[in-house]
Every structure is written in C-alpha cells, then in structure tokens.
Coordinates of C-alpha atoms in Angstrom, one line a residue:
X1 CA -24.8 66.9 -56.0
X2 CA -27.0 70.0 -56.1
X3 CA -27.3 73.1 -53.3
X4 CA -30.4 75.2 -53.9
X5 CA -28.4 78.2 -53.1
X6 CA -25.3 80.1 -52.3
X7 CA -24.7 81.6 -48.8
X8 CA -21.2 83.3 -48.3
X9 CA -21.5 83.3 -44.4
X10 CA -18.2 84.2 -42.4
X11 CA -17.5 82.4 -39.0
X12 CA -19.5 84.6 -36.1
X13 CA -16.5 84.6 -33.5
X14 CA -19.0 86.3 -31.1
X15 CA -21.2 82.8 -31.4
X16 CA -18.1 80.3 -30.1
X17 CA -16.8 80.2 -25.9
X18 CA -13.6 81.5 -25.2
X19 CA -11.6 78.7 -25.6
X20 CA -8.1 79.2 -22.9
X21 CA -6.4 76.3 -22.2
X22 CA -8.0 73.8 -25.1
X23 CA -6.0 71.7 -27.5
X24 CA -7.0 71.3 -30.9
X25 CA -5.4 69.3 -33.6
X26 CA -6.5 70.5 -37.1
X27 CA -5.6 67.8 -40.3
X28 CA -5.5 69.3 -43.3
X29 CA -5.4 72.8 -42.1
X30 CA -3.8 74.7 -44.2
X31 CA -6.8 76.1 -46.3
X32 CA -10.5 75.4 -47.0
X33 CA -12.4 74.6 -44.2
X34 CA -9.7 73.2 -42.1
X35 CA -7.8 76.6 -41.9
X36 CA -11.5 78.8 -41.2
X37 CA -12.0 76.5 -38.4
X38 CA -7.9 76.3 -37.3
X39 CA -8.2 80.4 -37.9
X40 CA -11.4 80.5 -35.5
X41 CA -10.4 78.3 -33.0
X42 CA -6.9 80.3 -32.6
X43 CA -8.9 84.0 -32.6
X44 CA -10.7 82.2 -29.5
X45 CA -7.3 81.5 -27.5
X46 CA -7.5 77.7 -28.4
X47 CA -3.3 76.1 -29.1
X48 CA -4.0 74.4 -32.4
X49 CA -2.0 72.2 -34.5
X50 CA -2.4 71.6 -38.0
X51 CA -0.8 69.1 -40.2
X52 CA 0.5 70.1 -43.7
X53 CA 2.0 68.2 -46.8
X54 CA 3.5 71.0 -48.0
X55 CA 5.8 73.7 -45.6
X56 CA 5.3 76.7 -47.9
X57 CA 1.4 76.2 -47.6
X58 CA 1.9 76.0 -44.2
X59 CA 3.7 78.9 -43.4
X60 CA 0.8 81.2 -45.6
X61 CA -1.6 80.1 -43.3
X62 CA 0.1 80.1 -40.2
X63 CA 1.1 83.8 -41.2
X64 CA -2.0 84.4 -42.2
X65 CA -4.0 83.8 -39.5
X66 CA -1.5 85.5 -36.8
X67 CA -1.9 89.0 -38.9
X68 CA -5.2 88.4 -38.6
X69 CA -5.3 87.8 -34.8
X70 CA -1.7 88.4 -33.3
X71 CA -2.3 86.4 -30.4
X72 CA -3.2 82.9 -32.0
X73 CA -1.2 80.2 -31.1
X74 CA -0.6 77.9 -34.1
X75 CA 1.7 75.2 -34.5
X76 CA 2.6 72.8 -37.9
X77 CA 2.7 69.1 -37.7
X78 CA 4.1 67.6 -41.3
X79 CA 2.8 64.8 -42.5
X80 CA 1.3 63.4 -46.0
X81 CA -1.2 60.7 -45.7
X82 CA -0.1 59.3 -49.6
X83 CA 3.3 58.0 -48.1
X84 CA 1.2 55.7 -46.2
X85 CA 1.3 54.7 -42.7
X86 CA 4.7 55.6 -41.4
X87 CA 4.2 59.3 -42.4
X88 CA 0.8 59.3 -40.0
X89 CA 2.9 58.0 -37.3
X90 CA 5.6 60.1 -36.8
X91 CA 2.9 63.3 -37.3
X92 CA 1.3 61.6 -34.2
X93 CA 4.6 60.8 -32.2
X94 CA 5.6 64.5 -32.6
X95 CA 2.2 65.7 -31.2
X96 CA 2.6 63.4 -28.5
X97 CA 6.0 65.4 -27.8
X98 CA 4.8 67.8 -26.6
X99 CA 3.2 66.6 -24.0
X100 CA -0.5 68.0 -23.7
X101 CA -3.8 67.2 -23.6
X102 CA -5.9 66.9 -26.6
X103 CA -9.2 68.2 -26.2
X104 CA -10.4 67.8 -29.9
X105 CA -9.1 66.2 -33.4
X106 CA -11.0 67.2 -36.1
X107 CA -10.2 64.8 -39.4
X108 CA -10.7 67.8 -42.1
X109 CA -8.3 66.4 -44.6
X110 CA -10.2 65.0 -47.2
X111 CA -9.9 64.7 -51.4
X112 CA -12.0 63.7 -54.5
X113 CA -11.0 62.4 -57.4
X114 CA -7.4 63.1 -57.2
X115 CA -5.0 63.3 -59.9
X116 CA -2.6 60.4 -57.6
X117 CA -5.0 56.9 -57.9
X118 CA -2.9 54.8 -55.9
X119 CA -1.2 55.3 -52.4
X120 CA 2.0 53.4 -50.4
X121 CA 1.4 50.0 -50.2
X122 CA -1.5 50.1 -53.1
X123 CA -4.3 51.0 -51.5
X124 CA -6.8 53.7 -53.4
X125 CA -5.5 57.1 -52.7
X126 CA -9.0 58.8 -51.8
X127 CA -9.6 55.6 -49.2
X128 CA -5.5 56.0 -47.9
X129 CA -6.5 59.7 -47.0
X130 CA -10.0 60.1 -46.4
X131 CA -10.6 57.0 -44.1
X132 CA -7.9 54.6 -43.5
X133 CA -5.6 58.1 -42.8
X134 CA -8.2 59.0 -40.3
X135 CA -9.0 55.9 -38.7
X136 CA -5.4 55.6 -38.4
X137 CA -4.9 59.1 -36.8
X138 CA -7.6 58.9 -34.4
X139 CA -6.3 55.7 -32.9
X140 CA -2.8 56.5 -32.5
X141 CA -4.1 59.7 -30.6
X142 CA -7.1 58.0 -28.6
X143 CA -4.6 57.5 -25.4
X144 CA -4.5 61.4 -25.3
X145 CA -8.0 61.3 -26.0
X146 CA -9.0 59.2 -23.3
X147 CA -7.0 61.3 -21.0
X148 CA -8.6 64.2 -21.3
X149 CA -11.9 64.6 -19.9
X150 CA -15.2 65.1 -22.2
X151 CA -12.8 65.5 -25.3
X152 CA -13.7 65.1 -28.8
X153 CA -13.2 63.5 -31.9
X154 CA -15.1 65.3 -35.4
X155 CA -14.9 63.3 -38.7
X156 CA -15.6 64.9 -41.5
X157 CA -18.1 62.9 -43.5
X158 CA -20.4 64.2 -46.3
X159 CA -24.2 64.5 -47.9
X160 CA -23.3 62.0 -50.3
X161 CA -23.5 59.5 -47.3
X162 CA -26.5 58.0 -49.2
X163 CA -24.4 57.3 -52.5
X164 CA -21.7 54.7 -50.4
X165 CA -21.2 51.4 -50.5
X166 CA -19.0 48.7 -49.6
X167 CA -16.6 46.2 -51.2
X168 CA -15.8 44.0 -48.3
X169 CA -13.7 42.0 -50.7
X170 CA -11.3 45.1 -51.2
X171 CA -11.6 47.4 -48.3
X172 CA -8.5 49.5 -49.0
X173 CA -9.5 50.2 -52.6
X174 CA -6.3 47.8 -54.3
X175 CA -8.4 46.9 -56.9
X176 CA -10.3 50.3 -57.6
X177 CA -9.6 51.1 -61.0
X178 CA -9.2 54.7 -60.2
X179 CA -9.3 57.0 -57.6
X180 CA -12.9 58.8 -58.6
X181 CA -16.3 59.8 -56.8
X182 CA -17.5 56.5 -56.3
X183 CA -14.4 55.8 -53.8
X184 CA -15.0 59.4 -52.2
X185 CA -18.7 58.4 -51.5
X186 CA -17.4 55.1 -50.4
X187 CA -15.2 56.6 -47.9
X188 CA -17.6 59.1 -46.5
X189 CA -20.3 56.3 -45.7
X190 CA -17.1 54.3 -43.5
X191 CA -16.5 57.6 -42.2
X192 CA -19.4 57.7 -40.8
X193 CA -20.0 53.9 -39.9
X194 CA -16.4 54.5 -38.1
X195 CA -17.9 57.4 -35.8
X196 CA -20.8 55.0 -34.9
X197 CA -19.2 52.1 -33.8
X198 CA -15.9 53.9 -32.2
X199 CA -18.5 55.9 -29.9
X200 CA -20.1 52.7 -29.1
X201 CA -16.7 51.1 -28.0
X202 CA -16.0 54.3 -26.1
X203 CA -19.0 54.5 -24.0
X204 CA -19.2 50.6 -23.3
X205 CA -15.6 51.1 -21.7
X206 CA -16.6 54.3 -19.8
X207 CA -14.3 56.7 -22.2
X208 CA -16.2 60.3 -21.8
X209 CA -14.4 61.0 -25.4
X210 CA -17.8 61.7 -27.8
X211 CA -17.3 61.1 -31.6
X212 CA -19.2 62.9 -34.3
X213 CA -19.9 63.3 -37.4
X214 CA -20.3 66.6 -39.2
X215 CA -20.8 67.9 -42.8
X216 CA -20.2 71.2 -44.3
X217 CA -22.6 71.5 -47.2
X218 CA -21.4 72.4 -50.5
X219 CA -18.5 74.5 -50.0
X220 CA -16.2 76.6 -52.2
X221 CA -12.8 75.1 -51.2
X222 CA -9.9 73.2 -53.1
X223 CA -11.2 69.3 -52.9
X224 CA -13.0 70.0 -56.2
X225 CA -10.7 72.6 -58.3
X226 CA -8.1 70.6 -57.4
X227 CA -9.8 66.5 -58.9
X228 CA -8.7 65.5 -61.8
X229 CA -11.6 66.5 -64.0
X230 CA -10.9 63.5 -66.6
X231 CA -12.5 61.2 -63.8
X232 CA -16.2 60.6 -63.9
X233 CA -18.4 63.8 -62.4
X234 CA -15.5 65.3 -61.0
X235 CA -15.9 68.2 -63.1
X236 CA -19.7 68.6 -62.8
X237 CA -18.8 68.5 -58.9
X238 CA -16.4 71.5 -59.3
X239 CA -18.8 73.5 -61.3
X240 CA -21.0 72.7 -58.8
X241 CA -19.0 74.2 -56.0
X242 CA -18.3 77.1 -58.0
X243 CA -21.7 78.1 -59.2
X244 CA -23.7 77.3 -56.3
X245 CA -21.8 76.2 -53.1
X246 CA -21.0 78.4 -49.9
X247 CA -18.0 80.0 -48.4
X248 CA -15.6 78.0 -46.9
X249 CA -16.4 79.9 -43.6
X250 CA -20.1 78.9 -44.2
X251 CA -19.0 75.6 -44.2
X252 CA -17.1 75.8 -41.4
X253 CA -20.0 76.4 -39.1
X254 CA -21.3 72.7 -38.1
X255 CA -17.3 71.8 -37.4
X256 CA -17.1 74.5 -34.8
X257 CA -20.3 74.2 -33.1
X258 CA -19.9 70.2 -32.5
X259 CA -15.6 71.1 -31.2
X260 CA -17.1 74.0 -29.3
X261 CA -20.4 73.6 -27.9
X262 CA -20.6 72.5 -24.2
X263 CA -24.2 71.4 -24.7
X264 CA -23.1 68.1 -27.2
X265 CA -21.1 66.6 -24.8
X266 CA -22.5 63.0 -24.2
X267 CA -24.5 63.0 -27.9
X268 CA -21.9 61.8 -30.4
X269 CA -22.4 58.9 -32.0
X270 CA -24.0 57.6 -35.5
X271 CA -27.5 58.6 -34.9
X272 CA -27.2 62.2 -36.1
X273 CA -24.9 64.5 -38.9
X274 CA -24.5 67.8 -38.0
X275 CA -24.7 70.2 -40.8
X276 CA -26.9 71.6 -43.5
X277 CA -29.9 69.7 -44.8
X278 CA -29.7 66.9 -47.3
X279 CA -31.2 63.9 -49.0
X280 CA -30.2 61.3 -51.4
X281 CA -30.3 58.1 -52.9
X282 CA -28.2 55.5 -54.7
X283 CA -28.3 55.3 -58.2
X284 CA -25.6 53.5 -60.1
X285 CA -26.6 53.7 -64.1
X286 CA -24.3 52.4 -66.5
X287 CA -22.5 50.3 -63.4
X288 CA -20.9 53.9 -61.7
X289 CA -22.0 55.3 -59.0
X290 CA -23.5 58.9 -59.4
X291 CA -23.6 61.9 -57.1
X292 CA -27.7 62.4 -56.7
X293 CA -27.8 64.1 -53.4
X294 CA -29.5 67.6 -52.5
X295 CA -28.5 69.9 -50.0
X296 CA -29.9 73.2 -49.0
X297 CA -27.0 75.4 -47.9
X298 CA -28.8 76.7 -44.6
X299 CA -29.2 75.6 -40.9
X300 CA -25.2 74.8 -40.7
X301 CA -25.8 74.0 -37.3
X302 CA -28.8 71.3 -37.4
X303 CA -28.2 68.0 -36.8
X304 CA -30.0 65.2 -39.5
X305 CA -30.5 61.7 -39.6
X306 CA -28.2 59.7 -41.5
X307 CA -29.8 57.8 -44.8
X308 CA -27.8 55.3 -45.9
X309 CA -28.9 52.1 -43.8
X310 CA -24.8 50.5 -44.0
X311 CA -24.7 53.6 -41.0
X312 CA -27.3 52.3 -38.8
X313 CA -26.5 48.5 -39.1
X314 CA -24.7 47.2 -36.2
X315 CA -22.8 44.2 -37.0
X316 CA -22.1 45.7 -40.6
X317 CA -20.1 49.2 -38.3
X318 CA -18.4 46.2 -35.7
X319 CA -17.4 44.2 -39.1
X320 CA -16.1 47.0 -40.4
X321 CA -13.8 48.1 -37.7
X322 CA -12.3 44.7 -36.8
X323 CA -11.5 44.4 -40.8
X324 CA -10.0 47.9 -40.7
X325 CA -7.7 47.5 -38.0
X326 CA -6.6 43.5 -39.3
X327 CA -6.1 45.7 -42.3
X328 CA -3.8 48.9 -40.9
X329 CA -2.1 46.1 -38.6
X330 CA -1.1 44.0 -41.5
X331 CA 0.6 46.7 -43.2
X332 CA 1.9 49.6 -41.1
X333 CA 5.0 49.0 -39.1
X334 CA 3.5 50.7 -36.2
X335 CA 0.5 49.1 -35.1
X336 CA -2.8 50.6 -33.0
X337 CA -4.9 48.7 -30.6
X338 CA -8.9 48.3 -31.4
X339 CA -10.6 49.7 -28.8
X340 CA -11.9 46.6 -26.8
X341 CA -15.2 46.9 -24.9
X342 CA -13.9 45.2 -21.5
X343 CA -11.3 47.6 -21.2
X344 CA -11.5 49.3 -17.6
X345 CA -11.7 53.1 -17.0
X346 CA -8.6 55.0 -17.3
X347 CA -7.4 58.1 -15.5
X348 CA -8.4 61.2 -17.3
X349 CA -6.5 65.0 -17.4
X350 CA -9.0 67.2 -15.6

C-alpha cells in the first residue's frame, strides 16, 4: 500500500455545521481517527459516545478533548469486541439507556494484523472486530436508527477494497490460519458489500437512515504500530504509515463530511467511497494476498467508485448478509433481526 505523499492536515472546525442537539456514537474512539472525529464532533456541540476497551485510555481522551474545548459533551461506553458477542450487547443496551436519539454511528474501530489471532467463539479476531463487530453493532442500534429522522450510519472501509475476497466456506475466519492482512482486506471488502446491501434494505422499507462508506487514506494512527509485525506485510504497512501517510486529523476529514454534511442525505449506499483517491488490484503471489493499492493523500472529501466487482454484485451483497446474520444468530445469545424488505414504515424522532 503506497501514498504519494504526506499531508499533516488538522480538522477545519470552521468547515463542519454547528451540531446542537445531534447524537453521535463513536466506536473505537479513544485515539486515531475515532478520537479526531469524537474531538470535532464534541467542539461542534454534538453529545458523543465513544466505546473503549480500556478505562484508562478512555479517560486520556475524554480529558483530553474537554481541555481542549470545555464545553464538549463526551460520554464512555465499555465494550471489547474480542469477548465476542455479549460484550457488543450490553455496550448497545447501555446506550439504549439513555434514552435518545441516534443521529449517527460511525464504525471506526478497526485492527490489522493483530497480535490476538483468534476471538470468543473462534472466529478470526480481525473479522470478530472489523466486520462481524460492526455488523453486529449496527443492527442492535438500527431501531434508534430508524427513529430518528435522516440519520446515519458511516463504516469505515479501506483502499485495499480491491485486494478482498471471500471464503464463503468460512465466513467468520475459524479456519484462517492467522489473523494477518489478507483477513483485514477481506473484511474491508464485506465492509463495504454490508453498506451496499443494508442501504438497499433500508430504502425498499422506506427507512430515511443512509449508510456509507468512507475511507481515510493512509493515516498515521495506532492500527499499524500496534500489528504484530511477524505476520506477513504488516511491518512494510507500518513503515508505510510512518514514512508517508497523513495525520490522523487528515484522515479524519471524509468521516466528518459524510456524518455532517446536510447535502448527502439520500446518497448512501455502495456506489461511491468517500475519501482520498485510490486504485488497486488483486495479486496473490506465492498463494497470499498482497497489499498493491495506491492512494494519493489529497481530496479527503471526494467520493470514488468502488473497484472490487464482489461490491457491485447484487446477489453476492444479499448472500452475504443472510449468511452473516444465520451466522451472528447461531452464536450470540442475543439475537438481531435482518432487516426485511416488506417491513412497513415506522414512526421516526423528528
């Protein structure tokens, strides 16, 4: 994965609406490019919630951003997405608490070739946390969702889109031999097949929820220093990041124009990316799947057309969510409903 350049772009505050009233749940917020975006939302008067693993990285950020803007109104959600299902849920049923609206999730949390290989209940720890966590997330929240009027949902994909495959055999990643690029690149690509075919369900039922995908570049943030650099190009991916990538504020751009911007509502779905430019292709020498993608760190904002043709094929996005929730059902004790296409409108929070 190569960026021509480096830009070390901060958030422009001036460039995002005042944001009163809104509800934003962060995951994975307590650094990178979840805490720039949990750090902008908050300096715009947005109540944000951010789900940690770890309280002590928590409270640095949560301190951090109110000395930075005294006003914010941040609030921690615990939750780790390796202790499998149960751990999602109760994060959810605590959200759902409190009672509110929720006008955006954003699924940040992400890893890469982590030093963990395996998650509860066996499945691949990058697929536990990248997608299954999300897809699990986002459907235990979509009643919220639905409720509230022209919200959002932001999944945070990647350019290595093109790279992703598969294994319809093994889904969850139980029979991955390790936890290493090839299942990040795997993940991003159902990622992004998930934000297609959700939207499609949404708008056949009349839901004005919009679902997008959105990508930050090459970033400097912890997802490669922290990969277990023993594991195929995970350490050529953390030089990378290092020598060449942007600032996590850089990156942060796309995620808060598409969970800002007024002017997207009605234009999520799997057609577009938002983010810098990129290309790729697949290229699997010696059996492993390699990161050849390109990215130019510029134009945060743009939206580009997906490559990888898994993104853009119908039945394989609708196959792919029925076997994803038999999946999630099958294993966690509390179970989430599909989003069925003959479902009726609902009442929705103004």
């Amino acid at each position: 994965m190569i960026s021509l350049w480096q830009t070390c772009r901060a958030v422009n505050l001036d460039s995002l609406p005042n944001l009163t009233d809104k509800v934003y749940l962060v995951t994975g917020g307590t650094s990178g490019l979840g805490y720039e975006t949990a750090k902008a939302l908050a300096a715009k008067d947005a109540r944000v919630f951010l789900t940690y693993r770890n309280l002590d990285r928590y409270q640095h950020a949560s301190e951090s951003i109110r000395d930075q803007h005294p006003k914010a109104k941040i609030e921690g959600l615990h939750t780790d997405y390796l202790d499998g299902f149960s751990s999602i849920a109760k994060c959810a049923a605590e959200f759902q608490q409190h009672d509110l609206p929720l006008h955006c999730l954003i699924n940040n949390i992400g890893v890469e070739s982590p030093e963990d290989d395996e998650a509860e209940h066996g499945f691949d720890a990058t697929q536990a946390i990248n997608y299954l966590g999300a897809f699990y997330m986002t459907h235990l929240l979509l009643q919220q969702l639905n409720q509230t009027r022209n919200s959002r949902i932001l999944n945070l994909t990647s350019l290595v889109e093109p790279t992703g495959s598969i294994d319809w055999d093994d889904l969850g990643g139980r029979q991955a031999h390790c936890s290493n690029y090839e299942m990040y690149a795997n993940s991003k690509v159902k990622l992004f097949m998930l934000t297609a075919e959700l939207q499609r369900r949404l708008h056949a039922t009349g839901s004005t929820t919009d679902v997008f995908s959105v990508h930050p570049g090459v970033a400097q943030t912890d997802i490669f220093p922290k990969s277990d650099k023993g594991k195929l190009g995970a350490g050529v991916l953390a030089a990378g990041a290092v020598a060449v990538g942007q600032s996590p504020g850089g990156g942060a751009q796309s995620v808060l124009k598409v969970a800002t911007d007024s002017s997207l509502t009605g234009k999520g779905g799997g057609d577009r990316h938002w983010g810098p430019w990129y290309t790729g292709a697949p290229h699997r020498p010696f059996g492993q799947t390699w990161p050849l993608c390109f990215t130019v760190n510029h134009d945060n904002q743009g939206w580009r057309k997906p490559i990888n043709p898994l993104i853009s094929d119908l039945h394989a996005c609708e196959r792919l969510y029925n076997e994803t929730l038999q999946l999630i059902n099958d294993t966690a004790e509390v179970k989430i409903a599909g989003v069925d296409c003959s479902n009726s409108r609902t009442a929705r929070h103004a």
